[in-house]
Amino acid sequence: MFTLFSLRFILMFLISFSVSYFLTPLVRFVAIKLKVLDYPNQRKKHQIPTPLLGGIAVYVAYAVSILWNLEFSLELKGIAVGSTIILLIGVIDDWKNLPAGIKLAGHIAAASIVIFWGGSTISFIPHWPCEKILEIIISYFWLVGVTTAFNCMDGVDGLATGLGIISGVCFFAIAYLTHQSYLGFLSIALIGACAGFLRHNWKPASIFLGDGGSNFIGFVLAGLALLGSWSDTNPMVSLGIPLLILAVPIFDMVYITASRIKNGNVRNLHQWIEYVGRDHFHHRLINLGFGERGAVIFIYFLSLSLGISAIAISRTGFREVILLLTQAIIILLIITSVMVVGRKEE
């Protein structure tokens, strides 16, 4: 049944979409004037200098929508403030190239705000000794790791933005079905902001998200995973839902990290942060002949199929959860095969 509550979500989407869509050309103009551009080189596909700072348009649209709603919880405030720090660090990095250590420290500071001020942490751990400490440590790794994973996916026009929409839709669907209002508010604001920007970011992109935008989207999604209440009785569901929704970027980051360590390309944390290569999932698909748009659409469908499994898990029993998780594992094995074959084609 259509309700005033549903109307609020629709209005939040329209606000964030409109602000993002119409603000992006202005941000592009400013980026060109300030010469905050991504210049072509051997490892990049674009042929002309392309403005960065697109994340500013996404962030402003998201923030305007949230502020218009005028309904906040402490957890929502924590994610909002933390994501603002992430955006600022990324924008400065796009402009002035910050050292890796400063970026990492900023990400940890933003995660601390979500965890300690907002009170959002991983909550699937059973009652073990040092349970709270474990939850805090894992929450740090989760927030920083997912943020980094989304930044890694921003290597092809429209990929990170589209994954932000798909992941946001999955989180919103569960929020709507389970009446989690604050999760729904943040999700729908992010969906609209990314959707408005995608028109300008689709190949050939007239503007890029930049590190500020891709890190911002990843951080918000990581925060949504902590904010949501996925299951009161089944730790497997609590763990499985956010992992499935964000499986593609997480798996890509884990796989390439292991591969780079094995091949000797990365030997310490500093090298891991700074290393840039063409060995990500989307690069492997392009090497196999998918083309850039084909690779993006293929990854969209993979992410959507895993996200639908996550939505189904939230509404099913234990046996169905096992079947859906098995399906997800098979999909990840397919991705692994593509990664291996794609590397051979380099």
Short mmCIF file of N, CA and C in Angstrom, two decimals, residues 163 165-167 169-170 241 243-248 297-313 324-332:
data_model
loop_
_atom_site.label_atom_id
_atom_site.label_comp_id
_atom_site.label_asym_id
_atom_site.label_seq_id
_atom_site.Cartn_x
_atom_site.Cartn_y
_atom_site.Cartn_z
N LEU A 163 27.64 0.37 -9.55
CA LEU A 163 27.65 -0.56 -8.42
C LEU A 163 27.11 0.10 -7.16
N ILE A 165 24.70 2.28 -7.16
CA ILE A 165 23.24 2.24 -7.33
C ILE A 165 22.70 0.86 -7.00
N ILE A 166 23.31 -0.18 -7.57
CA ILE A 166 22.83 -1.55 -7.38
C ILE A 166 22.90 -1.94 -5.91
N SER A 167 24.04 -1.69 -5.27
CA SER A 167 24.19 -2.03 -3.85
C SER A 167 23.21 -1.23 -3.00
N VAL A 169 20.30 -0.04 -3.94
CA VAL A 169 18.94 -0.57 -4.16
C VAL A 169 18.71 -1.82 -3.32
N CYS A 170 19.72 -2.68 -3.24
CA CYS A 170 19.57 -3.91 -2.45
C CYS A 170 19.42 -3.59 -0.96
N ILE A 241 24.25 -11.23 4.27
CA ILE A 241 23.56 -10.18 3.51
C ILE A 241 24.52 -9.08 3.04
N LEU A 243 27.77 -9.12 2.87
CA LEU A 243 28.83 -9.70 2.04
C LEU A 243 28.34 -9.98 0.62
N LEU A 244 27.13 -10.46 0.48
CA LEU A 244 26.58 -10.73 -0.85
C LEU A 244 26.36 -9.43 -1.63
N ILE A 245 25.81 -8.43 -0.97
CA ILE A 245 25.53 -7.17 -1.66
C ILE A 245 26.82 -6.52 -2.16
N LEU A 246 27.88 -6.65 -1.39
CA LEU A 246 29.16 -6.00 -1.73
C LEU A 246 30.21 -7.00 -2.20
N ALA A 247 29.76 -8.19 -2.61
CA ALA A 247 30.68 -9.29 -2.91
C ALA A 247 31.66 -8.97 -4.03
N VAL A 248 31.18 -8.34 -5.10
CA VAL A 248 32.04 -8.14 -6.28
C VAL A 248 33.25 -7.26 -5.95
N ILE A 297 28.58 -3.81 -17.86
CA ILE A 297 27.24 -4.41 -17.79
C ILE A 297 27.30 -5.81 -17.21
N PHE A 298 28.33 -6.59 -17.57
CA PHE A 298 28.50 -7.94 -17.02
C PHE A 298 28.64 -7.88 -15.50
N ILE A 299 29.47 -6.95 -15.02
CA ILE A 299 29.67 -6.82 -13.57
C ILE A 299 28.39 -6.32 -12.89
N TYR A 300 27.66 -5.43 -13.56
CA TYR A 300 26.35 -5.00 -13.03
C TYR A 300 25.46 -6.21 -12.76
N PHE A 301 25.35 -7.10 -13.75
CA PHE A 301 24.46 -8.25 -13.61
C PHE A 301 24.95 -9.20 -12.52
N LEU A 302 26.26 -9.39 -12.41
CA LEU A 302 26.79 -10.23 -11.34
C LEU A 302 26.43 -9.65 -9.97
N SER A 303 26.66 -8.36 -9.81
CA SER A 303 26.35 -7.71 -8.55
C SER A 303 24.86 -7.76 -8.23
N LEU A 304 24.04 -7.57 -9.26
CA LEU A 304 22.59 -7.61 -9.06
C LEU A 304 22.12 -9.00 -8.66
N SER A 305 22.67 -10.04 -9.29
CA SER A 305 22.26 -11.40 -8.96
C SER A 305 22.63 -11.75 -7.52
N LEU A 306 23.81 -11.34 -7.08
CA LEU A 306 24.22 -11.58 -5.70
C LEU A 306 23.37 -10.75 -4.74
N GLY A 307 23.04 -9.53 -5.14
CA GLY A 307 22.19 -8.68 -4.31
C GLY A 307 20.79 -9.24 -4.14
N ILE A 308 20.24 -9.80 -5.22
CA ILE A 308 18.92 -10.43 -5.13
C ILE A 308 18.96 -11.61 -4.18
N SER A 309 20.06 -12.37 -4.20
CA SER A 309 20.23 -13.47 -3.25
C SER A 309 20.21 -12.94 -1.82
N ALA A 310 20.86 -11.79 -1.60
CA ALA A 310 20.87 -11.19 -0.26
C ALA A 310 19.47 -10.81 0.19
N ILE A 311 18.69 -10.22 -0.72
CA ILE A 311 17.31 -9.86 -0.39
C ILE A 311 16.50 -11.11 -0.06
N ALA A 312 16.70 -12.17 -0.84
CA ALA A 312 15.97 -13.42 -0.60
C ALA A 312 16.34 -14.03 0.74
N ILE A 313 17.64 -13.97 1.09
CA ILE A 313 18.10 -14.52 2.36
C ILE A 313 17.40 -13.84 3.54
N LEU A 324 21.14 -20.47 -1.18
CA LEU A 324 21.48 -19.19 -1.78
C LEU A 324 22.96 -18.85 -1.60
N LEU A 325 23.52 -19.19 -0.45
CA LEU A 325 24.95 -18.96 -0.25
C LEU A 325 25.78 -19.87 -1.15
N THR A 326 25.30 -21.09 -1.38
CA THR A 326 25.98 -21.99 -2.31
C THR A 326 25.98 -21.41 -3.72
N GLN A 327 24.83 -20.86 -4.11
CA GLN A 327 24.74 -20.20 -5.42
C GLN A 327 25.74 -19.05 -5.51
N ALA A 328 25.86 -18.29 -4.44
CA ALA A 328 26.79 -17.16 -4.44
C ALA A 328 28.24 -17.64 -4.57
N ILE A 329 28.56 -18.73 -3.89
CA ILE A 329 29.91 -19.29 -3.98
C ILE A 329 30.23 -19.72 -5.41
N ILE A 330 29.24 -20.31 -6.08
CA ILE A 330 29.44 -20.73 -7.48
C ILE A 330 29.71 -19.51 -8.36
N ILE A 331 28.97 -18.43 -8.13
CA ILE A 331 29.19 -17.20 -8.90
C ILE A 331 30.60 -16.67 -8.66
N LEU A 332 31.05 -16.71 -7.41
CA LEU A 332 32.40 -16.23 -7.10
C LEU A 332 33.46 -17.13 -7.72
#
